[in-house]
Coordinates of C-alpha atoms in Angstrom, one line a residue:
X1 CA -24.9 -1.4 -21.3
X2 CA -25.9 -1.5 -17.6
X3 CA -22.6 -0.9 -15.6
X4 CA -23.2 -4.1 -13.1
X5 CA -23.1 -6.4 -16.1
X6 CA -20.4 -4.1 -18.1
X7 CA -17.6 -6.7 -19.2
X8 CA -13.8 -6.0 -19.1
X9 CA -12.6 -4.5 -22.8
X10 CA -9.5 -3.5 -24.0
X11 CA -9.4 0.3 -24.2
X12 CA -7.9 1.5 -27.5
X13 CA -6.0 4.5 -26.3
X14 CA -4.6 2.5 -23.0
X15 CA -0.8 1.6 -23.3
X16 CA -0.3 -2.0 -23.6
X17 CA 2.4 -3.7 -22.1
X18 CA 3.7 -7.5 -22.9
X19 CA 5.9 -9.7 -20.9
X20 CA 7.2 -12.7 -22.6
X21 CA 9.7 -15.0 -20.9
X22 CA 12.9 -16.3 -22.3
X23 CA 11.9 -19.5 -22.1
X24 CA 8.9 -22.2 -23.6
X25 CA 6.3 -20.0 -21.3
X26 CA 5.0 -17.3 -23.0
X27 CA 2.4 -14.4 -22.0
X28 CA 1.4 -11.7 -24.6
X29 CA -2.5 -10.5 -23.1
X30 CA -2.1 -6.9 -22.5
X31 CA -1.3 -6.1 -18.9
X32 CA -2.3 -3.2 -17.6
X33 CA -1.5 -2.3 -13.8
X34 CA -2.7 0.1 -11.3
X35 CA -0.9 2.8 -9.8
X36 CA 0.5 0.7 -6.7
X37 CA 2.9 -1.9 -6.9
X38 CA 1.3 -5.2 -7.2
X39 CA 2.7 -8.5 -7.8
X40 CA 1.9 -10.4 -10.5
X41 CA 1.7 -13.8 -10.9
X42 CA 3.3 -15.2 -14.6
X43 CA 3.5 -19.6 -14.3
X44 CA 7.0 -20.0 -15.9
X45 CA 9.0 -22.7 -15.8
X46 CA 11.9 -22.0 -13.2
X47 CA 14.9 -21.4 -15.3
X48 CA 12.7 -18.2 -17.0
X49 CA 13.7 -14.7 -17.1
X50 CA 10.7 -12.0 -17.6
X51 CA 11.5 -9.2 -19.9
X52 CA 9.1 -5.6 -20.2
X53 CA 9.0 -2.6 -21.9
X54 CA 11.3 -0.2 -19.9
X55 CA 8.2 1.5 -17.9
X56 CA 7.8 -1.3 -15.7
X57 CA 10.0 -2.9 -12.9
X58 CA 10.3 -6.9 -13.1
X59 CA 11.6 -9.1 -10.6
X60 CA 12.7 -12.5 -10.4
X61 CA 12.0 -14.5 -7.4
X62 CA 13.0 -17.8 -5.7
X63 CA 11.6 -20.8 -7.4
X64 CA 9.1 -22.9 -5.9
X65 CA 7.4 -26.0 -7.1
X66 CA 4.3 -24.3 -9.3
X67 CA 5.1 -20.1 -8.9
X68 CA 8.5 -19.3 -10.3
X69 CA 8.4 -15.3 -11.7
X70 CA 6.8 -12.7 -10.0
X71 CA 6.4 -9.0 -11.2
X72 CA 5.6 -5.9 -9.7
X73 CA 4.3 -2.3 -11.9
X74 CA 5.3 0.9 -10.6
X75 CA 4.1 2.9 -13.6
X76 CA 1.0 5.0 -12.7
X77 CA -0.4 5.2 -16.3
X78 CA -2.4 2.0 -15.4
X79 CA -5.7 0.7 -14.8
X80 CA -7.6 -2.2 -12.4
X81 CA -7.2 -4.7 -14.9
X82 CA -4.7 -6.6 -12.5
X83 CA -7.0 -8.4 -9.9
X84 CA -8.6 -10.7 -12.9
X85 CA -4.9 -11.5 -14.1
X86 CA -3.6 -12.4 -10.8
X87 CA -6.7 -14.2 -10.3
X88 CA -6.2 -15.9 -13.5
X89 CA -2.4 -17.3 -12.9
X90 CA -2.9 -17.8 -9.1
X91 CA -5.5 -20.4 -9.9
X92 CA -3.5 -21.6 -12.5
X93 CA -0.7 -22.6 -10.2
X94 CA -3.3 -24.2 -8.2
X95 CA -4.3 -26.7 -11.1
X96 CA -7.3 -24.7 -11.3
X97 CA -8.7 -22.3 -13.2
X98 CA -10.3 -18.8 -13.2
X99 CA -13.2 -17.3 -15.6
X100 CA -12.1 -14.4 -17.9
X101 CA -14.8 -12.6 -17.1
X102 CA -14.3 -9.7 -14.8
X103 CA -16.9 -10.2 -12.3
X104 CA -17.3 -14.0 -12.2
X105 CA -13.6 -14.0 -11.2
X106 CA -14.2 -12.6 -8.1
X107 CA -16.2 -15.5 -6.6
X108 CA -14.4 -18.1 -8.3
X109 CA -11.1 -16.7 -6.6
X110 CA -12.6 -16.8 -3.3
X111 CA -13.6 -20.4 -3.9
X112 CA -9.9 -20.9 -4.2
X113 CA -9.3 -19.5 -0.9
X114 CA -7.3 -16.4 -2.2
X115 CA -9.5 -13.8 -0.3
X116 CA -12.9 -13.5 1.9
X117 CA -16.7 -14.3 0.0
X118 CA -17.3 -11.5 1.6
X119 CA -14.9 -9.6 0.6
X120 CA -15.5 -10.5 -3.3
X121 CA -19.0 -9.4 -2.9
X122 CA -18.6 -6.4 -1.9
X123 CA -16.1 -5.9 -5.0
X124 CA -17.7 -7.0 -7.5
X125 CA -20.3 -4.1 -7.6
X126 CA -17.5 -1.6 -8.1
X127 CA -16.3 -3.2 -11.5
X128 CA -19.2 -1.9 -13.0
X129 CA -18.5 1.6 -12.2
X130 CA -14.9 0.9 -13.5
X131 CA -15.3 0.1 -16.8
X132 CA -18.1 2.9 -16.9
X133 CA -15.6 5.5 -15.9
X134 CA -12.4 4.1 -18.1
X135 CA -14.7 3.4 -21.5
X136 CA -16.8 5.8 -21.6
X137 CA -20.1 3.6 -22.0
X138 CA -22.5 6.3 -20.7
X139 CA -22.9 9.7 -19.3
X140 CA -22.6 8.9 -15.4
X141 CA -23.4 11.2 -12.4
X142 CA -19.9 12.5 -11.2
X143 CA -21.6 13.6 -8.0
X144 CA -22.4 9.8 -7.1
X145 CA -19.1 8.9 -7.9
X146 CA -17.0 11.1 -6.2
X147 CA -19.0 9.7 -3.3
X148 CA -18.3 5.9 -4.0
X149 CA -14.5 6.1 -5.3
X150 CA -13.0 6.4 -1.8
X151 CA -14.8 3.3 -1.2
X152 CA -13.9 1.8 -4.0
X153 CA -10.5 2.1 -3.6
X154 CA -10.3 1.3 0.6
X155 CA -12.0 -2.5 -0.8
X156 CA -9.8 -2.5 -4.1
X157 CA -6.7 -1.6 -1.3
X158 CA -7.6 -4.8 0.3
X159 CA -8.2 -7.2 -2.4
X160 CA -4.3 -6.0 -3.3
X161 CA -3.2 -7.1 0.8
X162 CA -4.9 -10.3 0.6
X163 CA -3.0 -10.9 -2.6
X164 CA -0.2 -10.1 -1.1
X165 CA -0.9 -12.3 1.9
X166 CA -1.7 -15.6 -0.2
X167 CA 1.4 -14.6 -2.4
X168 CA 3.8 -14.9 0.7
X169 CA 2.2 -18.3 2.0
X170 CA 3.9 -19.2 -1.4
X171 CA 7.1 -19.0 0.0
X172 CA 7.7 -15.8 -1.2
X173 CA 10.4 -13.6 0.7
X174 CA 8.0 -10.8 3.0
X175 CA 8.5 -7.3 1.2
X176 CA 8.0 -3.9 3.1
X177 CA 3.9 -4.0 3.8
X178 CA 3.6 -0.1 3.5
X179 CA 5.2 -0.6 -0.5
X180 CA 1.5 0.2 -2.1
X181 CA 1.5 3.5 0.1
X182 CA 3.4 5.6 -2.2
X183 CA 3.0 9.2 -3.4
X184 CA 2.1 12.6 -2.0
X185 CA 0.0 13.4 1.0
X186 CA -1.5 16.4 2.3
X187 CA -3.0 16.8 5.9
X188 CA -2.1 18.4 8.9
X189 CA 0.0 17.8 12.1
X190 CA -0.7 18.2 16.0
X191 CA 2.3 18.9 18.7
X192 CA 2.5 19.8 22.1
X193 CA 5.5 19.5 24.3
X194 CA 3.8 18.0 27.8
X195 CA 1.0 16.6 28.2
X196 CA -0.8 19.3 29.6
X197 CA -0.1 21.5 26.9
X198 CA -3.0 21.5 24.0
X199 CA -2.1 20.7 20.6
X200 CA -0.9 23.1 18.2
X201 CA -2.3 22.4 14.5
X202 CA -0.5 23.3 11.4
X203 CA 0.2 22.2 8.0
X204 CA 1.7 19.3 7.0
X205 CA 2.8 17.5 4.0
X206 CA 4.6 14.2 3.1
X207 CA 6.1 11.9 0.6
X208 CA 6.6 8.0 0.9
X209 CA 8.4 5.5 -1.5
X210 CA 9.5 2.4 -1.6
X211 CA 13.0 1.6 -0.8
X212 CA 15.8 -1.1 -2.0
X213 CA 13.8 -2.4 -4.6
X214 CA 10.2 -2.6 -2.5
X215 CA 12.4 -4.3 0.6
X216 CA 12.2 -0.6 2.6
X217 CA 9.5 2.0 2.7
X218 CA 10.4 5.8 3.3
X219 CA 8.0 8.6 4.7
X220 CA 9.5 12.5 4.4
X221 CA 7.2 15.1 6.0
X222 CA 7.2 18.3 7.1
X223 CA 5.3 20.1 10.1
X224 CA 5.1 23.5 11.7
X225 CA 6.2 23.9 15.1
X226 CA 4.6 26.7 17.1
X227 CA 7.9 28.8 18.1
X228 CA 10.4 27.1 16.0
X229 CA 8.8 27.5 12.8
X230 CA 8.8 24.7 9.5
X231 CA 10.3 21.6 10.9
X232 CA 10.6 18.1 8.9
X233 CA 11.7 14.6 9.0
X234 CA 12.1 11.2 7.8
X235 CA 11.5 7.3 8.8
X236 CA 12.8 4.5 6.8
X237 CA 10.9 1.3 7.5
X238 CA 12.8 -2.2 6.5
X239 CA 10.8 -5.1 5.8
X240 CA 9.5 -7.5 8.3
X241 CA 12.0 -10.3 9.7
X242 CA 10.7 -14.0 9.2
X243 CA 9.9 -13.7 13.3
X244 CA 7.8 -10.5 12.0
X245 CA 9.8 -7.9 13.9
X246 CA 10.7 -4.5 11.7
X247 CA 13.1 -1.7 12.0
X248 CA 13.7 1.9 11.3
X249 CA 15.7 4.6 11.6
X250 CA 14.4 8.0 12.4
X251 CA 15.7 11.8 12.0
X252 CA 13.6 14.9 12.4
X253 CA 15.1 18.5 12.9
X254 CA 13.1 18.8 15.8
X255 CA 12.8 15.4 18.2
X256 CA 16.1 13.8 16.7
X257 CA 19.0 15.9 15.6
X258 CA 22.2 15.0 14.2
X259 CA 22.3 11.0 14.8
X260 CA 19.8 9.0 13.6
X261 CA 18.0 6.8 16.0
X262 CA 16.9 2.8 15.3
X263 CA 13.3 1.8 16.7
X264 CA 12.2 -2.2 16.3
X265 CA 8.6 -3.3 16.6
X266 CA 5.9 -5.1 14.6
X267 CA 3.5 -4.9 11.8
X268 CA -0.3 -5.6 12.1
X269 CA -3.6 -4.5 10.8
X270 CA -1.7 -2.5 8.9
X271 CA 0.0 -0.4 11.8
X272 CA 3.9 -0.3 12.1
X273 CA 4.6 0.3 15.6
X274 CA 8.0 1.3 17.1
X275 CA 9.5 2.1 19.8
X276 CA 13.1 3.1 21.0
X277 CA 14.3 3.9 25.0
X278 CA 16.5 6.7 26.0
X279 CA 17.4 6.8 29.5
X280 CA 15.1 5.5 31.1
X281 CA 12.1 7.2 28.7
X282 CA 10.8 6.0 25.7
X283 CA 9.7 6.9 22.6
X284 CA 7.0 5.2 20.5
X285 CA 6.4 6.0 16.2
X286 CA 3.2 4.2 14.9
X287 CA 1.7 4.4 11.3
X288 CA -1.5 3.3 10.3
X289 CA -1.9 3.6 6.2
X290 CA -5.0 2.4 4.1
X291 CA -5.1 3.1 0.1
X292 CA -5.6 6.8 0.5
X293 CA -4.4 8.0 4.5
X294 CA -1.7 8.0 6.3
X295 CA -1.4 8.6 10.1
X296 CA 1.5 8.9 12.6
X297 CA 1.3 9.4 16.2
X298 CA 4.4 9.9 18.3
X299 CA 4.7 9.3 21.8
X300 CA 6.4 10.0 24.8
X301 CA 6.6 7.4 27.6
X302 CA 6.8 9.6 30.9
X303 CA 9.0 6.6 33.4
X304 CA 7.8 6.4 36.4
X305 CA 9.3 8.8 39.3
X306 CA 9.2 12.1 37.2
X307 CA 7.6 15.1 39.3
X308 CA 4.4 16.6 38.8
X309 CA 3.6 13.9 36.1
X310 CA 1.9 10.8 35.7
X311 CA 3.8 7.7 34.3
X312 CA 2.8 6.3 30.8
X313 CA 2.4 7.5 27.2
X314 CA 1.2 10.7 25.8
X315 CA 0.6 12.0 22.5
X316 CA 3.3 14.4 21.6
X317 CA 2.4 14.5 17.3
X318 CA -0.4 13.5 15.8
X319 CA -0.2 13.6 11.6
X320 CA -3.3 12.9 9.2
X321 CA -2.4 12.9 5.3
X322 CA -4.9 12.0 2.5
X323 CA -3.5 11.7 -1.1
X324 CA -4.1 15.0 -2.9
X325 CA -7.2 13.8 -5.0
X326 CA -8.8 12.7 -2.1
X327 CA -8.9 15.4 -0.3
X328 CA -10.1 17.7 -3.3
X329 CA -13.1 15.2 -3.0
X330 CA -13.9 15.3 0.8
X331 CA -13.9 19.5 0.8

C-alpha cells in the first residue's frame, strides 16, 4: 500500500487503553497517545468522572456548556493516533463532525477553525510515513527518514499548540505552555563574564518536567565553567496568569547562590522571557523550546553610568539542547 494513501489501523502488539466515564457517556476506541502530554477531548455529560488504566494521568476540568472532561497522557509507550481523536470530539462539541479517516481529518478540522489549511496540508503527508514506520507495511529507506522525522515532529509539535490554543478558547484554565517539553536534552553551553570576554563552550545537559500536575514546568541543567569547574541549576516556570504574565524562581551554583530569586515576564511564540533587577542591574532568562530544542540565553543588563562599559544587555550564557535521538540523527 502506497504510504500517502496508508489508512490508520490498529496495531496488534500496541497497548490499548480505554476510558469509560461513570456516567451514560461512554468511550471504549483504543486510545493511544504520544509521548507529550496532550489533552484530550471526551464529550461527557458534566457530572462524569473519567477513569484509566493506571499508566495514564486523567484530569477533570471545569464544566462548560458542550466540553466537560478533559485528559492528558504522560505515558511514552504511545503513538500519533491522538490528532484524529481530538479531531473527532472537538468537532463533536461543535455539533459537527469529523471523518475517521486519518488524513481526511486534517482538512475537515481546519474547516472547523481548529488550526491553519495550511498548516493541515503540510501534515497530512507525514501520516503516510507514520503508519509505514509503526505497521510495518513495506521496507522503507531509513536514510530518507531520518531526514524527514525532525520535520515531522516540529509540524506534528504544532498541530499539538494549536490544540492547545483552541482548547483554552474553551474556557479551559491556561496550563504551563512548555508542559509538552519534557525529557532529556543534550547540547552545549556558552559563558563569559563581560562582554568583552569570548565565550567559553562546554558540555551541557538538562532535564525538564512538568510540575503541580502540568500547572509548572521545571528545567535542571548543568554547565561547565571555565575556572570553576561543573556548575548547574534550576528554573521553575508557573503557568501564565489570565493577564498572561508568568513567574519563576531561579537558583544556579554559580549566578544565584543560597536564595532563590523570582523573575516575572511573558510567554510568546513560544519564548518565556524574564527578567529580575538587582540594584540598579538587571538580569534577563529567556527560553525558546520547539518539539525537540531547547535554548536559554541569560543576560546581563549593564545600567547606565558603569565605567569602561556601554549600557544595555549582553549575553552572559547561551545553552542549546536537542533531545538525545535527535542529536544521534543530525551527527
Amino acid at each position: 500500500m502506497a504510504p500517502n494513501r496508508t489508512i490508520l489501523r490498529w496495531s496488534t502488539h500496541s497497548a490499548k487503553r480505554t476510558a469509560i466515564c461513570s456516567t451514560s457517556c461512554r468511550w471504549t476506541a483504543p486510545v493511544r497517545l504520544p509521548d507529550t502530554p496532550l489533552w484530550v477531548v471526551v464529550r461527557c455529560s458534566s457530572s462524569s468522572l473519567i477513569r484509566s488504566s493506571p499508566s495514564n494521568r486523567w484530569r477533570r476540568s471545569v464544566s462548560t456548556s458542550t466540553l466537560s472532561a478533559f485528559a492528558t497522557c504522560s505515558s511514552r509507550r504511545c503513538d500519533d493516533d491522538a490528532p484524529r481523536l481530538v479531531h473527532q470530539h472537538a468537532a463533536n462539541s461543535l455539533g459537527s463532525r469529523v471523518s475517521s479517516e486519518y488524513r481526511d481529518s486534517f482538512d475537515q478540522a481546519a474547516s472547523l477553525g481548529l488550526f491553519p489549511a495550511q498548516l493541515a496540508e503540510s501534515l497530512k503527508p507525514s501520516v503516510g510515513m507514520r503508519n509505514v514506520l509503526i505497521h510495518e507495511y513495506v521496507n522503507v529507506d531509513l536514510a530518507l527518514v531520518s531526514k524527514a522525522i525532525p520535520l515531522a515532529r516540529d509540524q506534528y509539535g504544532q498541530y499539538v499548540r494549536s490544540v492547545a490554543e483552541w482548547v483554552a478558547k474553551q474556557g479551559v484554565p491556561p496550563m504551563n505552555p512548555f508542559t509538552s517539553q519534557v525529557g532529556d536534552w543534550n547540547g552545549s553551553n556558552g559563558f563569559r563574564m563581560m562582554p568583552t570576554d569570548p565565550l567559553s563552550t562546554g558540555e551541557s545537559r538538562a532535564h525538564s518536567a512538568a510540575e503541580a500536575d502540568s500547572w509548572g514546568w521545571s528545567l535542571r541543567y548543568t554547565w561547565m565553567h571555565p575556572d570553576d569547574g561543573p556548575q548547574s541549576g534550576t528554573l521553575l516556570l508557573a503557568a501564565p496568569e489570565s493577564d498572561g504574565t508568568i513567574t519563576a524562581a531561579w537558583l544556579d551554583s554559580w549566578h544565584q547562590k543560597p536564595g532563590l530569586r523570582l523573575l516575572t515576564g511573558t510567554f510568546a511564540d513560544n519564548t518565556a522571557a524574564l527578567e529580575m533587577e538587582c540594584d540598579g542591574w538587571f538580569w534577563r532568562i529567556s527560553v525558546e523550546a520547539t518539539a525537540d530544542e531547547l535554548r536559554m540565553l541569560m543576560h546581563n543588563v549593564i545600567p547606565d553610568g558603569f565605567e569602561g562599559h556601554e549600557p544595555g544587555p549582553y549575553v552572559v550564557m547561551d545553552a542549546h539542547w536537542t533531545r538525545p535521538g535527535i542529536a544521534a540523527i543530525q551527527h
